Amino acid sequence: MSEKLLSVEGLKVYYFTSGGTVKAVDKVDFSLYRGEALGIAGESGCGKSTLGYGLINLVPPPGRIVDGHILIDNVDVAKLNESDLRKKVRWRKISMVFQGAMNALTPVYTIGKQLAEPLTIHTAISYKEALNKVQEILPLVGLSPEIIRRYPHELSGGMKQRVMIAMALILNPDIIIADEPTTALDVIVQAQILNLLKKLRRELGVTLILISHDLSIMAEVVDRLMVMYAGKVAELGKSDVIFSAPSHPYTQGLIASIPKLGEKKLNYIPGLPPDLRNPPVGCRFADRCPMVMDICRKEEPPFFEIAKEHFVSCWLYR
Amino acid sequence: MMATTDIKELVKNIDQNNLMIVRELKKYFPIRSGFTDFIFRRPSRFVRAVDNIDFDIPKGKIFALVGESGCGKTTTGMTLIRLYNPTGGHVLFEPKEDTLKDLREISNGRIMEYDGYIDLATIPGKWLKPLRRDLQIVFQDPYSSLNPAYKVYDILEEPMKVHGIGDSKDERYDMVLKALEEVKLVPAEDIANRFPHMLSGGQRQRVVLARALLLNPKFIVADEPIAMIDVSLRAEILITLLDLKEKHNISILFITHDLTLAGNISEYIAVMYLGKIVEMGKSDVVIKKPLHPYTKALIKAIPTPDPSMRKKMKDIWIKGEVSSAVNIPEGCRFHPRCMAYEEHPEIQAKCRESEPQLIEVEKGHYVSCWLYK
């Protein structure tokens, strides 16, 4: 594979709530290579969004990064102070399209102003120059440049999501994180946004991290897939391999539960994920696993590399 | 606005296999006009949310209404059960024996009956109360459809009190517990004493389901019942819904934007676009052999769980964006977005000028498109 852009080592992100410490991301390791698309999949509450926030060191309180390293260009993002993060990392190196962010556009500013503002703050250019730059970027995301004079309420959901993607692109970052970019969009608009992500990868060489619960969307876009369960990585590998032959029982369950067009079957994984304030000893999936063994309840499984670049955290592959 | 179909014609041959027979149903919402509109006597304008639709819902079956946001699917559901008053049309419905008896009583025998069916669209609002037992709804958002100040028990008891079901508090308590067990909320006694905020989204939606079932309905509108539920819990809730439908022989109008889901659980599918049904038929047929260009576009847009296709752009067989329901395009309302329109110059004039009717192209498969005439 090509150049390593990002490497995450032993990352822990916890939320310190009054009810106890929620271990939302618990010792996660992975790398991201230039030009690839990595998917982070899992059920609600598995820590996939928290991991996304963690990567730009923007975990909402009461959460914070407790331990681990996030290395971008040999700089540890996890250790940087807020001002350096703003000046050097966020949106310059790595930007994020937040979940539901299209509803966070302020209704009182034009689209042009909202897109130009970060440029004037982060670079030394004037507002007028910034607006010109915005007009250059808008066609890349499939919007007409005249849209800078419009207000958010004049745009459809799909157009607003395109504005958010333009905003993520505006400082020309290496990496873009897209957190559930198509949730709440209609199926046709969803297909259009996915096509846009594909186009940006092809034409601009954008490196993408896609966070979603929907494995069908993942299959449409990503080269490698990371499946998370209860704050841990369950399986990580090439998406071709994972979709055709999933190895972790959890991934197998997830893939079997993808609803298929024209079938009358409804599959699901019975049970609920564990309480992350008090995760079980051993494998966190043990209670729902159809292939559970004695060791699973005693010891946490390490990562087994079952094939090149294919990691599974399950005692079956010991 | 009067329906053109005469009710007398309509009730001549009622197919007793259908629980609901919907004809020329319309729901228009007026747009508030301003002062200048009044001065210049501009005509009042309407959002034509449901614009003249016909369909039948068979007894004990699931009928899915599929479409994008704003196509009028939710308005249709709400209008059928008279949460909205229809602007026009007829909805024939066969109430339960008891309900019909109560209806006769409340209306002093003035209720119009047609072989045990009544016209839901035209009966006066003050006679609706007994019908509420037969017609229930499960809303999309379980977080806003349960009163946060009530315990689950109170939430479930309330409709029974309103409709005079159960003679004593104890009897009603037993019924509540039974209903909770039926929707697989156990231990029922524990759940009954909780407040909604102590339940997960999936559990709340089960409470909503229990509330709908307690009145022993004949017909349920399920409006995107799993859209706000965690993915991992969706299938479980759907299976519960399917089991209950079988057990109590309920007909369901299942409203969803997800064609895959509609195909998974329903027997019939109707696809709506901008207030009109564009295609309707057995769900397998509509999904495996779609005829209308809009249905085809929807099916093509569904993501496929096959990573080998990821390098290619997805073929999007539609152009532009949905038109406004205030200024519905002339002719076929889909033609400005239609790709088949581009490919078939010979029909373009027709598409622009006159509206296609929903016609039966093959047995039980209806399409409204000039390509099939």
XYZ file of C-alpha atoms in Angstrom:
691
model
C 0.000 0.000 0.000
C 0.973 3.599 -0.415
C 2.017 6.257 2.048
C 0.627 6.145 5.555
C -1.319 9.333 6.272
C -2.667 8.598 9.694
C -1.904 6.047 12.307
C -3.881 5.457 15.450
C -2.306 3.543 18.320
C -4.056 2.375 21.477
C -6.629 5.154 21.319
C -8.970 5.392 24.298
C -11.819 7.899 24.421
C -13.950 7.832 27.562
C -16.983 9.819 28.631
C -16.924 10.741 32.307
C -20.605 10.847 33.199
C -22.226 11.010 36.604
C -23.345 7.424 36.113
C -19.811 6.169 35.567
C -17.080 6.131 32.958
C -18.299 5.109 29.500
C -15.477 3.472 27.614
C -16.732 4.490 24.174
C -13.479 3.813 22.321
C -11.237 1.357 24.063
C -7.768 0.644 22.665
C -8.269 1.101 18.955
C -5.395 0.729 16.479
C -5.466 1.281 12.742
C -3.709 3.070 9.894
C -4.983 5.052 6.960
C -3.182 5.191 3.614
C -3.180 7.977 1.061
C -6.030 7.796 -1.426
C -7.976 4.988 0.210
C -11.487 4.953 1.615
C -11.836 3.335 5.013
C -15.245 2.481 6.427
C -16.035 2.394 10.135
C -19.178 0.369 10.703
C -21.148 -0.742 13.728
C -24.420 -0.431 15.624
C -25.457 2.751 17.418
C -23.347 3.236 20.495
C -20.401 1.152 19.292
C -18.119 4.169 19.399
C -17.769 4.836 15.684
C -18.766 8.505 15.841
C -16.752 9.036 19.011
C -13.744 7.634 17.184
C -14.383 10.125 14.383
C -14.475 13.011 16.867
C -11.371 11.597 18.496
C -9.406 11.760 15.249
C -9.757 15.540 15.116
C -9.454 15.763 18.898
C -12.914 17.247 19.210
C -14.648 14.837 21.560
C -17.614 16.616 23.140
C -17.474 16.892 26.952
C -17.718 15.031 29.273
C -15.668 12.921 26.900
C -11.955 13.148 26.251
C -9.030 11.242 24.850
C -7.610 9.307 27.771
C -4.722 7.531 26.158
C -3.145 6.660 22.832
C -1.643 8.368 19.837
C -3.065 9.802 16.629
C -0.125 10.447 14.328
C -0.497 12.689 11.300
C 2.829 13.691 9.706
C 4.645 12.566 12.861
C 2.600 14.988 14.934
C 0.504 13.476 17.715
C -2.921 15.065 17.392
C -3.959 13.587 20.718
C -1.320 15.629 22.525
C -1.693 18.982 20.763
C -3.184 21.967 22.516
C -6.347 23.603 21.258
C -4.678 26.502 19.454
C -2.275 24.258 17.536
C -5.144 21.941 16.651
C -7.034 24.851 15.157
C -4.065 26.324 13.342
C -2.418 23.188 12.069
C -4.705 20.181 12.076
C -8.426 20.674 11.865
C -9.636 21.368 8.340
C -6.053 21.741 7.067
C -4.999 18.143 7.503
C -8.233 16.442 8.415
C -11.806 17.658 8.248
C -15.145 16.192 9.124
C -18.680 16.245 7.801
C -20.632 15.820 11.000
C -23.758 13.745 11.281
C -26.816 15.897 10.618
C -24.553 18.918 10.042
C -26.628 20.066 7.100
C -29.194 21.162 9.653
C -26.561 23.198 11.478
C -26.084 25.764 8.719
C -27.049 29.092 10.186
C -30.273 30.331 8.629
C -29.309 34.018 8.744
C -26.136 33.936 6.617
C -25.865 33.217 2.913
C -24.161 30.014 1.832
C -21.306 32.095 0.407
C -20.609 33.796 3.719
C -20.680 30.545 5.644
C -18.231 28.936 3.267
C -15.924 31.947 2.959
C -15.636 32.628 6.660
C -13.288 29.734 7.506
C -11.057 30.787 4.603
C -10.677 34.339 5.845
C -9.898 33.090 9.336
C -7.454 30.370 8.391
C -5.695 32.032 5.478
C -4.498 35.537 4.793
C -6.928 36.233 1.971
C -9.644 38.866 1.855
C -13.356 38.108 1.999
C -13.706 38.855 -1.705
C -10.919 36.469 -2.651
C -12.409 33.897 -0.348
C -15.755 34.176 -2.125
C -14.001 33.587 -5.437
C -12.340 30.495 -4.036
C -15.745 29.290 -2.791
C -17.148 29.717 -6.279
C -14.341 27.559 -7.632
C -15.050 24.805 -5.133
C -18.836 24.662 -5.485
C -18.839 23.028 -8.960
C -16.641 20.256 -7.539
C -19.482 19.206 -5.282
C -22.053 19.587 -8.047
C -23.464 22.963 -7.044
C -23.760 26.059 -9.179
C -21.517 29.001 -8.110
C -24.510 31.331 -7.963
C -25.638 29.473 -4.859
C -23.414 31.734 -2.709
C -26.228 34.267 -2.649
C -28.792 31.812 -1.363
C -29.845 31.021 2.170
C -30.000 27.493 3.620
C -33.825 27.378 3.606
C -33.765 27.774 -0.170
C -31.794 24.545 -0.604
C -32.927 20.922 -0.543
C -31.425 18.415 1.885
C -29.119 17.006 -0.762
C -27.850 20.466 -1.693
C -27.187 21.321 1.952
C -25.204 18.126 2.352
C -23.154 19.133 -0.710
C -22.481 22.494 0.951
C -21.217 20.658 4.029
C -18.910 18.559 1.881
C -17.654 21.730 0.175
C -16.968 23.170 3.613
C -14.910 20.120 4.513
C -12.904 20.550 1.296
C -12.325 24.256 1.575
C -8.875 24.226 3.204
C -7.741 21.362 1.012
C -7.216 18.721 3.712
C -5.646 15.309 3.128
C -8.325 13.407 4.965
C -12.083 13.841 5.150
C -14.214 12.081 7.728
C -17.869 11.713 6.716
C -20.120 10.684 9.607
C -23.373 9.166 8.326
C -23.432 11.581 5.364
C -26.610 10.146 3.853
C -28.777 9.445 6.886
C -32.058 11.366 6.622
C -31.718 11.720 2.846
C -34.003 10.053 0.332
C -32.647 7.072 -1.527
C -32.057 8.894 -4.811
C -30.313 11.799 -3.074
C -28.313 9.265 -1.090
C -27.098 7.675 -4.331
C -26.148 11.116 -5.641
C -24.124 11.952 -2.520
C -22.354 8.587 -2.660
C -21.509 9.283 -6.296
C -20.124 12.660 -5.227
C -17.850 10.984 -2.663
C -16.641 8.576 -5.345
C -16.015 11.452 -7.730
C -14.031 13.423 -5.145
C -11.851 10.418 -4.523
C -11.248 9.866 -8.192
C -10.707 13.484 -9.214
C -9.102 15.032 -6.156
C -7.557 11.926 -4.639
C -9.346 12.598 -1.349
C -8.628 10.116 1.416
C -11.916 9.251 3.034
C -13.099 7.839 6.322
C -16.763 6.918 6.052
C -18.691 6.265 9.240
C -22.028 4.508 8.868
C -24.268 1.846 10.307
C -25.370 0.870 6.820
C -23.183 -1.817 5.328
C -24.733 -1.458 1.866
C -23.449 2.115 1.744
C -20.049 0.918 2.873
C -19.907 -1.629 0.074
C -20.671 1.133 -2.407
C -17.714 3.251 -1.350
C -14.958 1.834 0.849
C -11.799 -0.133 0.058
C -11.222 -1.305 3.611
C -13.743 -1.887 6.350
C -13.359 -1.683 10.101
C -16.193 -3.209 12.103
C -16.524 -1.927 15.644
C -18.381 -3.518 18.502
C -18.781 -1.997 21.968
C -15.820 0.351 21.670
C -13.449 -2.212 20.149
C -12.441 -3.189 16.649
C -13.926 -6.582 15.842
C -12.621 -6.982 12.317
C -10.504 -4.966 9.904
C -9.693 -5.874 6.334
C -10.286 -5.329 2.636
C -13.980 -4.835 1.944
C -13.954 -7.367 -0.916
C -12.795 -10.025 1.532
C -15.038 -9.005 4.413
C -18.212 -8.859 2.364
C -17.605 -12.191 0.650
C -16.178 -14.054 3.651
C -16.667 -12.285 6.985
C -14.623 -13.875 9.772
C -15.801 -12.411 13.063
C -19.157 -13.866 14.163
C -20.389 -10.303 14.697
C -19.495 -9.264 11.154
C -21.147 -12.449 9.903
C -24.308 -11.523 11.784
C -24.251 -7.961 10.482
C -23.804 -9.023 6.878
C -26.530 -11.650 7.160
C -28.887 -8.953 8.481
C -28.509 -6.635 5.483
C -32.037 -6.470 4.071
C -32.081 -7.696 0.490
C -34.304 -6.403 -2.250
C -37.035 -8.844 -3.141
C -36.526 -11.208 -0.212
C -38.958 -11.912 2.577
C -36.338 -12.744 5.188
C -35.649 -10.606 8.247
C -32.447 -11.576 10.021
C -31.024 -9.970 13.092
C -28.532 -10.513 15.890
C -30.522 -11.190 19.072
C -29.594 -9.393 22.255
C -28.181 -5.987 23.044
C -24.639 -4.602 23.202
C -23.114 -4.469 26.709
C -23.208 -1.420 28.950
C -19.944 0.377 28.222
C -19.744 1.723 31.752
C -19.184 -1.798 32.842
C -18.035 -3.929 29.935
C -17.830 -7.676 30.511
C -14.512 -9.429 31.065
C -13.358 -11.326 28.028
C -14.863 -10.822 24.593
C -17.551 -8.122 24.575
C -19.585 -9.963 21.984
C -19.647 -13.237 23.944
C -23.223 -12.843 25.196
C -24.642 -12.550 21.683
C -22.205 -14.838 19.922
C -23.558 -18.069 18.440
C -20.085 -19.647 18.614
C -19.148 -18.629 22.140
C -16.506 -20.775 23.919
C -15.253 -20.888 27.521
C -12.211 -18.761 26.839
C -14.358 -15.972 25.383
C -15.817 -15.165 28.784
C -12.452 -15.203 30.523
C -9.951 -13.488 28.307
C -10.189 -10.696 25.853
C -9.220 -11.851 22.361
C -6.193 -10.129 20.799
C -5.947 -9.281 17.112
C -5.190 -12.272 14.953
C -3.890 -11.564 11.469
C -5.666 -14.364 9.623
C -4.504 -13.239 6.195
C -2.402 -10.366 4.949
C -3.956 -7.095 6.192
C -6.971 -8.932 7.586
C -7.322 -8.709 11.359
C -9.926 -10.386 13.509
C -10.400 -10.109 17.226
C -11.891 -13.516 17.982
C -10.692 -16.635 19.749
C -11.903 -18.801 16.871
C -8.792 -17.788 14.946
C -6.270 -18.490 17.692
C -64.791 19.667 -4.456
C -67.031 16.695 -5.052
C -65.810 13.298 -6.029
C -66.842 12.369 -9.516
C -67.379 8.739 -8.661
C -70.877 8.415 -7.349
C -70.972 6.604 -4.043
C -74.007 4.635 -5.281
C -72.012 3.303 -8.225
C -69.066 2.521 -5.988
C -71.011 0.488 -3.452
C -72.811 -1.643 -6.029
C -70.114 -4.237 -6.133
C -67.958 -4.083 -3.056
C -65.227 -6.717 -3.015
C -65.622 -8.196 0.468
C -61.952 -9.232 0.501
C -60.984 -5.620 0.980
C -61.071 -3.893 4.323
C -60.606 -0.496 2.798
C -61.561 0.769 -0.624
C -60.124 4.168 -1.418
C -61.388 6.134 -4.407
C -60.372 9.574 -5.652
C -58.972 10.521 -2.298
C -57.752 14.102 -2.167
C -56.192 16.185 0.546
C -55.310 19.770 -0.311
C -53.838 22.179 2.203
C -54.631 25.833 1.550
C -51.698 28.229 1.504
C -52.397 31.229 3.639
C -52.805 34.162 1.296
C -51.469 37.568 2.148
C -53.079 40.972 2.134
C -52.008 41.782 -1.429
C -53.445 38.504 -2.656
C -56.731 39.585 -1.143
C -56.599 43.060 -2.684
C -55.775 41.773 -6.129
C -58.210 38.874 -5.746
C -55.610 36.288 -6.577
C -57.063 32.790 -6.452
C -56.206 30.844 -3.327
C -53.506 28.261 -3.836
C -53.204 24.747 -2.458
C -50.549 22.212 -1.630
C -51.936 19.167 -3.359
C -50.470 16.643 -0.925
C -52.749 13.786 -1.969
C -54.151 14.270 -5.410
C -56.812 11.836 -6.435
C -55.633 8.357 -5.543
C -57.344 4.950 -5.723
C -56.341 1.753 -3.972
C -57.698 -1.191 -2.007
C -56.312 -2.624 1.207
C -57.138 -6.343 1.489
C -58.163 -7.841 4.812
C -55.295 -9.080 6.969
C -52.581 -7.908 4.595
C -49.813 -5.337 4.665
C -50.072 -2.625 2.038
C -46.916 -0.552 1.720
C -46.968 3.033 0.556
C -43.521 3.948 -0.705
C -42.114 7.291 -1.782
C -39.657 10.057 -1.043
C -40.210 12.705 1.588
C -42.964 15.066 0.593
C -44.721 12.657 -1.767
C -47.863 12.611 0.382
C -47.565 9.148 1.882
C -47.977 10.261 5.491
C -50.821 12.612 4.565
C -52.560 9.669 2.898
C -52.251 7.593 6.068
C -53.527 10.380 8.285
C -56.410 11.141 5.936
C -57.521 7.507 5.757
C -58.075 7.384 9.492
C -59.522 10.899 9.584
C -56.732 12.594 11.478
C -57.092 14.926 8.526
C -60.410 15.606 6.881
C -60.187 14.683 3.216
C -60.785 17.346 0.593
C -62.626 14.826 -1.527
C -63.102 11.174 -2.344
C -64.395 8.061 -0.662
C -62.890 5.625 1.816
C -65.081 2.572 2.270
C -64.250 0.690 5.444
C -65.796 -2.300 7.148
C -65.953 -1.623 10.899
C -66.376 -4.284 13.553
C -69.926 -5.383 14.427
C -69.768 -3.661 17.805
C -68.393 -0.500 16.316
C -71.168 -0.434 13.753
C -73.706 -0.858 16.531
C -72.218 2.047 18.467
C -72.149 4.105 15.280
C -75.860 3.513 14.722
C -76.532 4.549 18.282
C -74.405 7.681 18.220
C -75.872 8.779 14.889
C -79.463 7.873 15.801
C -79.490 5.465 12.882
C -78.517 8.096 10.362
C -75.200 6.487 9.448
C -75.120 5.328 5.837
C -74.264 1.647 5.598
C -73.390 -0.208 2.458
C -73.249 -3.980 3.077
C -71.506 -3.441 6.396
C -69.160 -0.817 4.952
C -69.256 2.876 5.754
C -67.695 5.850 3.986
C -64.993 7.105 6.327
C -64.350 10.134 4.171
C -67.781 11.632 4.594
C -69.022 10.741 8.045
C -69.244 13.746 10.372
C -66.472 14.222 12.907
C -68.781 13.851 15.892
C -69.523 10.245 14.936
C -65.897 9.221 14.685
C -65.242 8.257 18.288
C -66.321 4.597 18.101
C -64.289 4.224 14.910
C -61.102 5.265 16.686
C -61.011 1.791 18.238
C -60.856 0.190 14.808
C -58.380 2.629 13.318
C -55.033 3.030 15.015
C -51.704 4.569 14.122
C -48.068 4.023 15.067
C -46.047 7.170 14.480
C -42.491 7.414 13.318
C -41.018 9.023 16.392
C -41.441 7.011 19.607
C -39.711 9.808 21.529
C -42.498 12.294 20.911
C -45.501 9.988 20.827
C -45.437 9.021 24.517
C -46.320 11.497 27.254
C -43.135 11.891 29.345
C -45.108 12.669 32.499
C -47.087 9.427 32.401
C -45.927 5.997 33.389
C -46.248 3.280 30.754
C -49.230 1.895 32.627
C -51.066 5.245 32.517
C -50.226 5.707 28.850
C -51.767 2.352 28.036
C -54.753 2.730 30.346
C -55.775 6.105 28.964
C -57.307 4.916 25.670
C -59.187 2.167 27.515
C -60.698 4.738 29.859
C -61.691 6.931 26.940
C -63.400 4.068 25.170
C -64.872 2.443 28.278
C -62.960 -0.798 27.970
C -62.484 -2.828 31.161
C -64.830 -2.465 34.125
C -62.332 -1.888 36.901
C -58.820 -0.633 37.358
C -57.669 -4.177 38.149
C -59.124 -5.526 34.957
C -57.477 -2.788 32.937
C -54.180 -3.428 34.726
C -54.316 -7.067 33.673
C -55.046 -6.046 30.105
C -52.103 -3.666 30.115
C -49.780 -6.410 31.317
C -51.098 -8.782 28.678
C -50.560 -6.209 25.956
C -47.013 -5.552 27.141
C -46.249 -9.256 27.048
C -47.705 -9.479 23.582
C -45.233 -6.912 22.273
C -42.463 -8.786 24.143
C -41.836 -6.176 26.809
C -40.987 -8.343 29.786
C -41.108 -8.320 32.766
C -44.369 -6.509 32.067
C -44.970 -5.351 35.653
C -41.594 -3.691 35.756
C -42.067 -1.965 32.396
C -45.582 -0.798 33.295
C -44.203 1.212 36.194
C -41.513 2.971 34.209
C -41.565 6.381 32.625
C -40.853 6.629 28.873
C -37.419 8.166 29.458
C -36.368 4.947 31.168
C -36.945 2.975 27.965
C -34.851 2.655 24.838
C -36.189 3.742 21.446
C -37.047 0.161 20.541
C -38.889 -0.401 23.825
C -40.815 2.840 23.400
C -41.933 1.843 19.947
C -43.177 -1.432 21.432
C -45.188 0.547 23.985
C -46.708 2.543 21.109
C -47.529 -0.741 19.401
C -49.118 -2.084 22.601
C -51.214 1.067 22.890
C -52.486 0.627 19.358
C -53.300 -3.051 19.975
C -55.140 -2.582 23.271
C -58.217 -1.268 21.513
C -58.259 -4.332 19.291
C -58.086 -2.460 15.985
C -58.881 -3.748 12.520
C -56.561 -1.377 10.749
C -53.230 0.171 11.715
C -51.331 2.894 9.917
C -47.642 2.251 10.610
C -45.862 5.439 9.610
C -42.133 4.637 9.243
C -42.320 2.727 12.542
C -38.663 1.730 12.542
C -37.010 4.751 10.958
C -35.858 6.104 14.314
C -34.966 2.765 15.878
C -31.434 1.384 16.131
C -30.602 -0.731 13.124
C -29.950 -3.801 15.214
C -33.416 -3.661 16.767
C -35.406 -2.968 13.615
C -35.847 -6.545 12.472
C -37.047 -7.632 15.925
C -39.755 -4.954 15.991
C -40.861 -5.810 12.468
C -41.129 -9.490 13.359
C -43.271 -8.581 16.387
C -45.476 -6.455 14.134
C -45.849 -9.278 11.609
C -46.708 -11.811 14.326
C -49.370 -9.545 15.801
C -50.848 -8.865 12.382
C -51.222 -12.636 11.810
C -52.607 -13.279 15.276
C -55.233 -10.540 15.270
C -55.890 -10.457 11.526
C -55.126 -6.754 11.245
C -54.626 -4.890 7.978
C -51.685 -2.524 7.962
C -50.888 0.480 5.830
C -47.105 0.488 6.074
C -45.621 3.842 5.147
C -41.920 3.839 4.310
C -39.339 5.458 2.056
C -37.428 2.191 1.878
C -38.430 -0.011 -1.038
C -36.264 -2.883 0.213
C -38.072 -2.872 3.526
C -41.467 -2.621 1.817
C -40.563 -5.691 -0.238
C -39.411 -7.552 2.862
C -42.640 -7.309 4.772
C -45.592 -6.294 2.617
C -47.889 -8.163 0.260
C -48.719 -5.094 -1.836
C -46.771 -1.972 -2.745
C -47.945 1.376 -4.071
C -45.292 3.869 -5.154
C -46.247 7.524 -4.733
C -44.804 10.552 -6.482
C -45.979 14.083 -5.759
C -49.385 13.109 -4.424
C -50.184 10.404 -6.984
C -49.802 6.660 -7.079
C -47.578 5.908 -10.082
C -47.318 2.144 -9.715
C -49.109 -0.452 -7.640
C -49.211 -4.225 -7.406
C -48.067 -7.340 -5.556
C -44.802 -6.438 -3.872
C -42.737 -9.125 -5.644
C -43.975 -7.970 -9.016
C -43.348 -4.285 -8.384
C -39.819 -4.981 -7.153
C -38.774 -7.633 -9.661
C -40.548 -6.193 -12.667
C -40.969 -2.453 -12.119
C -42.644 -0.656 -15.023
C -42.882 3.005 -14.104
C -39.666 4.987 -14.746
C -39.856 6.421 -11.220
C -40.013 2.988 -9.594
C -37.102 1.927 -11.781
C -35.117 4.969 -10.646
C -35.849 4.194 -6.993
C -34.722 0.591 -7.390
C -31.542 1.564 -9.222
C -30.635 3.991 -6.439
C -30.726 1.341 -3.700
C -27.157 0.631 -2.518
C -26.036 -2.924 -3.148
C -23.914 -4.755 -0.577
C -21.374 -5.752 -3.216
C -17.992 -4.023 -2.927
C -16.910 -4.993 -6.456
C -19.046 -2.161 -7.828
C -17.420 0.550 -5.741
C -15.116 1.925 -8.427
C -18.054 2.636 -10.712
C -20.455 5.505 -10.416
C -23.966 4.475 -9.554
C -26.361 4.880 -12.446
C -28.918 7.480 -11.355
C -31.835 7.166 -13.709
C -33.587 10.404 -12.869
C -32.812 14.082 -13.276
C -33.483 17.270 -11.356
C -35.288 17.580 -8.078
C -38.863 16.980 -6.925
C -41.218 19.708 -8.152
C -43.260 21.672 -5.661
C -46.643 20.272 -4.690
C -48.103 23.750 -5.221
C -47.093 24.050 -8.863
C -47.471 20.498 -10.052
C -46.176 20.117 -13.636
C -48.751 19.861 -16.420
C -49.348 16.489 -18.008
C -47.515 13.658 -16.312
C -46.168 15.183 -13.117
C -43.036 13.063 -13.354
C -42.066 14.032 -16.906
C -39.572 16.810 -16.006
C -37.493 14.207 -14.167
C -38.202 11.199 -16.337
C -35.395 9.494 -18.269
C -37.812 7.410 -20.324
C -39.276 10.711 -21.543
C -35.854 11.515 -23.033
C -35.585 8.129 -24.658
C -39.056 8.086 -26.213
C -39.625 11.218 -28.320
C -42.787 9.676 -29.746
C -44.703 10.032 -26.483
C -43.282 13.353 -25.300
C -46.235 15.423 -26.455
C -48.632 13.227 -24.502
C -46.441 13.326 -21.378
C -46.391 17.109 -21.459
C -50.064 17.617 -22.145
C -52.198 15.046 -20.429
C -52.013 13.191 -17.187
C -51.743 9.397 -17.497
C -54.317 7.353 -15.560
C -53.444 4.423 -13.318
C -54.248 1.497 -15.609
C -54.022 -2.259 -15.151
C -51.220 -3.343 -17.503
C -51.278 -6.934 -16.374
C -53.434 -8.612 -13.782
C -53.131 -6.733 -10.491
C -50.255 -4.569 -11.706
C -51.183 -0.902 -12.178
C -49.036 1.793 -13.757
C -49.697 5.390 -14.666
C -47.354 6.087 -17.556
C -47.939 6.822 -21.231
C -45.396 4.150 -22.160
C -47.935 1.496 -21.302
C -50.960 2.698 -23.156
